[in-house]
Short mmCIF file of C-alpha atoms in Angstrom, two decimals:
data_model
loop_
_atom_site.label_atom_id
_atom_site.label_comp_id
_atom_site.label_asym_id
_atom_site.label_seq_id
_atom_site.Cartn_x
_atom_site.Cartn_y
_atom_site.Cartn_z
CA MET C 1 -13.06 -42.46 -49.31
CA ALA C 2 -14.33 -41.01 -52.85
CA ALA C 3 -17.49 -40.24 -50.98
CA TYR C 4 -15.47 -37.48 -48.52
CA GLN C 5 -14.13 -35.99 -51.67
CA GLU C 6 -17.27 -35.46 -53.13
CA ILE C 7 -18.35 -33.68 -50.33
CA ALA C 8 -15.61 -31.60 -49.59
CA ARG C 9 -15.19 -30.64 -52.97
CA LYS C 10 -18.12 -29.62 -52.95
CA ALA C 11 -18.65 -27.71 -49.55
CA ARG C 12 -14.83 -25.54 -51.18
CA VAL C 13 -17.09 -24.63 -53.86
CA LYS C 14 -19.68 -23.15 -51.70
CA VAL C 15 -17.90 -21.71 -48.89
CA LEU C 16 -15.34 -20.36 -51.81
CA LYS C 17 -17.46 -18.25 -53.57
CA MET C 18 -19.37 -16.78 -50.05
CA ILE C 19 -16.57 -15.79 -49.13
CA TYR C 20 -15.56 -14.27 -52.91
CA ASP C 21 -18.67 -12.52 -52.69
CA ALA C 22 -18.95 -11.51 -49.64
CA GLN C 23 -15.44 -9.83 -49.90
CA VAL C 24 -14.22 -11.70 -46.80
CA SER C 25 -11.89 -12.98 -44.90
CA HIS C 26 -10.68 -17.14 -43.42
CA ILE C 27 -10.95 -18.84 -46.41
CA GLY C 28 -7.33 -20.65 -45.70
CA SER C 29 -8.08 -20.94 -42.26
CA ASN C 30 -12.18 -22.60 -43.82
CA PHE C 31 -10.15 -24.76 -46.00
CA SER C 32 -7.24 -25.76 -44.15
CA CYS C 33 -9.91 -27.85 -41.04
CA ILE C 34 -13.11 -28.99 -44.17
CA ASP C 35 -12.09 -32.17 -44.00
CA ILE C 36 -12.05 -33.09 -40.20
CA LEU C 37 -16.48 -30.50 -41.16
CA THR C 38 -16.85 -33.77 -43.85
CA VAL C 39 -15.94 -36.54 -41.56
CA LEU C 40 -17.78 -34.96 -38.29
CA PHE C 41 -20.62 -34.28 -39.47
CA GLU C 42 -21.71 -37.47 -41.35
CA LYS C 43 -20.81 -38.92 -38.00
CA ALA C 44 -22.07 -36.31 -35.46
CA ASP C 45 -25.97 -37.35 -34.25
CA LEU C 46 -27.31 -33.30 -34.38
CA THR C 47 -30.67 -34.40 -32.90
CA LYS C 48 -28.39 -35.14 -29.30
CA ASP C 49 -24.59 -34.29 -30.47
CA LYS C 50 -23.73 -30.62 -29.79
CA ILE C 51 -20.38 -29.01 -31.73
CA ILE C 52 -18.59 -25.66 -30.92
CA PHE C 53 -17.05 -24.12 -33.33
CA SER C 54 -14.05 -22.03 -30.01
CA LYS C 55 -12.71 -21.56 -33.92
CA GLY C 56 -15.95 -19.14 -34.64
CA TRP C 57 -13.60 -17.56 -37.41
CA ILE C 58 -14.54 -20.86 -40.48
CA ALA C 59 -18.25 -19.45 -39.77
CA ALA C 60 -18.71 -20.20 -43.91
CA SER C 61 -18.35 -23.44 -43.32
CA ALA C 62 -19.95 -24.65 -40.55
CA TYR C 63 -23.08 -22.18 -42.15
CA TYR C 64 -22.50 -24.69 -44.88
CA PHE C 65 -22.56 -27.53 -43.00
CA LEU C 66 -25.30 -27.12 -41.58
CA ALA C 67 -27.61 -25.94 -44.48
CA GLU C 68 -26.96 -29.84 -45.73
CA LYS C 69 -28.18 -31.13 -42.98
CA GLY C 70 -31.15 -29.58 -42.94
CA ILE C 71 -30.48 -27.25 -39.89
CA ILE C 72 -30.33 -23.99 -41.68
CA PRO C 73 -32.22 -23.39 -45.13
CA LYS C 74 -29.81 -23.39 -47.88
CA GLU C 75 -30.37 -20.77 -49.26
CA ASP C 76 -29.41 -18.15 -46.32
CA LEU C 77 -26.69 -19.08 -47.43
CA GLU C 78 -26.86 -16.63 -49.96
CA LYS C 79 -27.16 -13.66 -47.17
CA PHE C 80 -23.38 -14.96 -45.57
CA CYS C 81 -22.11 -11.00 -44.87
CA LYS C 82 -23.97 -9.32 -46.36
CA GLU C 83 -25.63 -6.64 -44.67
CA ASP C 84 -28.56 -6.78 -41.91
CA SER C 85 -27.24 -10.42 -42.04
CA PHE C 86 -26.94 -12.25 -38.58
CA TYR C 87 -24.96 -14.82 -40.99
CA ILE C 88 -21.65 -11.88 -40.32
CA GLY C 89 -17.86 -13.88 -40.17
CA LEU C 90 -18.24 -15.58 -36.57
CA VAL C 91 -20.83 -17.92 -35.85
CA GLU C 92 -23.33 -16.20 -33.14
CA PRO C 93 -25.93 -18.57 -31.56
CA SER C 94 -28.32 -16.87 -33.95
CA VAL C 95 -27.42 -19.42 -36.10
CA LYS C 96 -29.10 -22.71 -35.55
CA GLY C 97 -27.63 -25.54 -35.24
CA ILE C 98 -24.38 -22.88 -33.26
CA HIS C 99 -24.00 -23.40 -30.19
CA TYR C 100 -22.18 -20.59 -28.73
CA SER C 101 -20.50 -17.48 -30.17
CA GLY C 102 -17.01 -17.99 -31.35
CA GLY C 103 -14.42 -16.25 -32.18
CA SER C 104 -12.41 -15.53 -29.46
CA MET C 105 -9.67 -16.93 -29.05
CA GLY C 106 -9.70 -19.68 -26.00
CA GLN C 107 -13.57 -18.87 -25.06
CA GLY C 108 -14.79 -22.35 -26.72
CA LEU C 109 -13.69 -24.52 -25.03
CA PRO C 110 -15.63 -23.54 -21.68
CA ALA C 111 -18.31 -23.71 -23.12
CA ALA C 112 -17.94 -27.19 -24.84
CA VAL C 113 -16.78 -28.37 -20.73
CA GLY C 114 -19.67 -26.76 -19.24
CA TYR C 115 -22.27 -28.83 -22.37
CA ALA C 116 -20.46 -32.59 -21.28
CA LEU C 117 -21.17 -31.78 -17.59
CA SER C 118 -24.49 -30.84 -17.94
CA LYS C 119 -24.75 -33.61 -20.49
CA LYS C 120 -23.03 -36.06 -17.49
CA LEU C 121 -25.20 -34.45 -14.28
CA LYS C 122 -28.13 -34.65 -16.82
CA LYS C 123 -27.29 -38.92 -18.14
CA GLU C 124 -27.63 -36.96 -21.07
CA GLU C 125 -27.12 -39.34 -24.07
CA GLY C 126 -24.44 -37.64 -26.48
CA LYS C 127 -20.56 -36.17 -27.02
CA VAL C 128 -19.83 -32.35 -27.57
CA TYR C 129 -16.82 -32.14 -29.64
CA CYS C 130 -15.04 -28.63 -29.34
CA LEU C 131 -13.14 -27.94 -33.16
CA MET C 132 -10.25 -24.48 -31.89
CA SER C 133 -7.49 -23.49 -33.67
CA ASP C 134 -3.59 -24.79 -33.18
CA GLY C 135 -3.21 -21.18 -32.11
CA GLU C 136 -5.81 -21.65 -28.93
CA MET C 137 -3.25 -23.83 -28.03
CA GLN C 138 -1.63 -20.60 -26.90
CA THR C 139 -4.22 -19.20 -24.23
CA GLY C 140 -4.96 -19.65 -20.76
CA THR C 141 -8.49 -20.01 -21.16
CA THR C 142 -8.12 -23.48 -22.92
CA TRP C 143 -5.84 -25.01 -20.34
CA GLU C 144 -8.25 -24.13 -17.11
CA SER C 145 -10.87 -25.73 -19.35
CA ALA C 146 -8.67 -29.01 -20.03
CA LEU C 147 -8.01 -29.26 -15.85
CA ILE C 148 -12.65 -28.88 -14.97
CA ALA C 149 -11.98 -32.04 -17.71
CA ASN C 150 -10.54 -33.66 -16.65
CA GLN C 151 -11.79 -33.17 -12.70
CA HIS C 152 -14.95 -34.60 -13.70
CA PHE C 153 -13.58 -36.76 -16.32
CA LEU C 154 -16.40 -35.51 -18.69
CA SER C 155 -15.75 -39.34 -21.83
CA SER C 156 -18.24 -37.24 -23.26
CA LEU C 157 -15.79 -34.05 -24.69
CA ILE C 158 -14.46 -34.49 -27.84
CA ILE C 159 -11.93 -32.19 -29.13
CA LEU C 160 -10.61 -31.74 -32.47
CA VAL C 161 -7.81 -29.56 -33.19
CA ASP C 162 -7.09 -27.73 -36.80
CA ASN C 163 -3.22 -27.76 -36.49
CA ASN C 164 -2.74 -25.97 -39.53
CA LYS C 165 1.00 -24.30 -38.42
CA PHE C 166 -0.38 -21.33 -38.61
CA CYS C 167 -2.18 -18.23 -36.42
CA ALA C 168 -2.72 -14.64 -37.91
CA MET C 169 0.21 -12.72 -37.85
CA GLY C 170 2.29 -15.85 -38.33
CA LYS C 171 3.72 -19.11 -37.28
CA THR C 172 2.07 -20.32 -34.24
CA SER C 173 5.52 -22.00 -32.81
CA ASP C 174 7.80 -17.74 -33.92
CA ILE C 175 4.78 -16.72 -31.60
CA LEU C 176 4.36 -19.13 -28.35
CA ASN C 177 6.06 -22.62 -28.49
CA ILE C 178 3.86 -24.99 -26.97
CA ASN C 179 4.76 -28.49 -28.55
CA PRO C 180 5.03 -31.05 -27.59
CA LEU C 181 1.07 -31.42 -27.32
CA ARG C 182 1.50 -35.08 -26.35
CA ASP C 183 3.19 -34.50 -23.57
CA LYS C 184 0.80 -31.17 -22.46
CA TRP C 185 -2.25 -32.62 -22.69
CA GLU C 186 -1.45 -36.15 -21.62
CA SER C 187 -0.25 -34.71 -18.22
CA PHE C 188 -3.26 -33.12 -18.70
CA GLY C 189 -5.11 -36.82 -18.03
CA TRP C 190 -6.48 -35.70 -22.25
CA ASN C 191 -6.47 -39.11 -24.11
CA PHE C 192 -4.26 -38.13 -27.19
CA LEU C 193 -4.27 -38.91 -30.66
CA LEU C 194 -2.89 -36.82 -33.98
CA THR C 195 -4.74 -37.48 -37.32
CA ASN C 196 -4.20 -36.48 -40.84
CA GLY C 197 -6.48 -33.82 -41.09
CA HIS C 198 -7.11 -34.00 -44.28
CA ASP C 199 -7.47 -38.32 -44.82
CA TYR C 200 -11.45 -38.98 -44.08
CA LEU C 201 -11.08 -42.68 -43.51
CA GLU C 202 -7.46 -41.66 -40.46
CA ILE C 203 -10.52 -38.52 -39.44
CA GLU C 204 -13.28 -41.59 -39.22
CA ARG C 205 -11.07 -44.14 -37.89
CA GLN C 206 -9.62 -41.62 -34.85
CA LEU C 207 -13.18 -40.25 -33.78
CA ASP C 208 -14.56 -44.12 -33.79
CA ARG C 209 -10.99 -44.54 -30.77
CA ALA C 210 -12.20 -41.21 -29.67
CA PHE C 211 -16.30 -42.91 -29.02
CA ASN C 212 -14.15 -45.16 -26.74
CA PHE C 213 -11.66 -43.60 -24.67
CA GLY C 214 -12.40 -43.10 -21.09
CA GLY C 215 -11.98 -39.45 -19.56
CA PRO C 216 -12.14 -36.45 -22.86
CA THR C 217 -10.13 -36.59 -25.55
CA ILE C 218 -8.07 -34.62 -27.72
CA ILE C 219 -8.27 -35.14 -31.08
CA VAL C 220 -4.85 -33.75 -33.17
CA ALA C 221 -5.24 -33.36 -36.87
CA ASP C 222 -1.92 -32.38 -38.67
CA THR C 223 -3.47 -29.53 -42.15
CA ILE C 224 -2.35 -27.19 -44.42
CA LYS C 225 -3.36 -24.05 -44.92
CA GLY C 226 -5.56 -23.31 -48.00
CA TYR C 227 -5.33 -26.61 -49.15
CA PRO C 228 -6.20 -28.13 -51.45
CA ILE C 229 -5.31 -24.84 -53.62
CA SER C 230 -2.01 -24.36 -55.46
CA PHE C 231 -1.62 -20.46 -54.35
CA MET C 232 -3.26 -21.24 -51.09
CA SER C 233 -1.77 -24.19 -49.50
CA GLY C 234 0.81 -23.00 -46.14
CA ASP C 235 0.28 -18.57 -47.41
CA ASN C 236 -0.64 -16.94 -44.81
CA THR C 237 -2.18 -14.20 -46.92
CA PHE C 238 -4.80 -16.06 -46.87
CA HIS C 239 -6.13 -15.53 -43.44
CA TYR C 240 -7.78 -11.24 -44.37
CA LYS C 241 -7.02 -11.50 -47.82
CA ALA C 242 -10.06 -11.83 -49.80
CA PRO C 243 -9.98 -14.01 -53.14
CA SER C 244 -9.11 -11.63 -55.95
CA LEU C 245 -11.45 -12.48 -58.74
CA ASP C 246 -8.08 -14.53 -60.63
CA GLU C 247 -7.46 -15.99 -57.00
CA TYR C 248 -11.75 -17.18 -56.94
CA ASN C 249 -11.61 -18.67 -60.79
CA GLN C 250 -8.06 -20.64 -60.11
CA ALA C 251 -9.66 -21.88 -57.38
CA MET C 252 -13.12 -23.12 -58.95
CA VAL C 253 -10.53 -24.85 -62.08
CA GLU C 254 -8.48 -26.54 -59.00
CA LEU C 255 -11.99 -27.23 -57.38
CA SER C 256 -13.11 -29.08 -60.06
CA ASN C 257 -10.47 -30.79 -61.28
CA GLU C 258 -10.37 -33.21 -58.14
CA LYS C 259 -13.59 -34.09 -59.17
#
């Protein structure tokens, strides 16, 4: 638990600096899923597993964890969203370890289904993880892909949903209420798991359970946008707003107090 907490804290410190230095957006979205990624990158075997970032606007976090695992050079993180850099604010396969471009809503899961089906046909080992937003539960491509995955019994496919309750322009439930998610996914033939997306051991436990299921699995992780920063938590302003200098300094103080 303590090890996970420190990994996540260091990730937030670096991601905050990357986003502040570049004066770009999505700090709230990055922070809500860092605990999920902390566990996932410790559990995944990147020699045979694939991670698809359908929620591609958390590129800063994706690049950070890829750098920590030695997939990309750590010094490349300084190029994030800088002029002429291919480390842009949405994940692109020009970056090693990024298998599919993410950011267009609902496009990552179709790719993940394709990768999982390929693994099955080729009898390859490994899992295909797809990180999605709760807003992507509203798109048609998600449900088409869910049907295909069930029809082909893609046991290697695991979706992780960052369920932070906000889309870009407001509360997810106000834009299109798709609850109860469990009923919908189970009716499509999927294994459904629910977890606290800020409880490392619970995330780890649910991932372990997903390994033992037959057929595709979805893990819905309840999270807080902007977590754990006091003035960012649950504030959708930080979907598009870059942190000011005062906000950056305050967030850094709060993160240093997490030690």
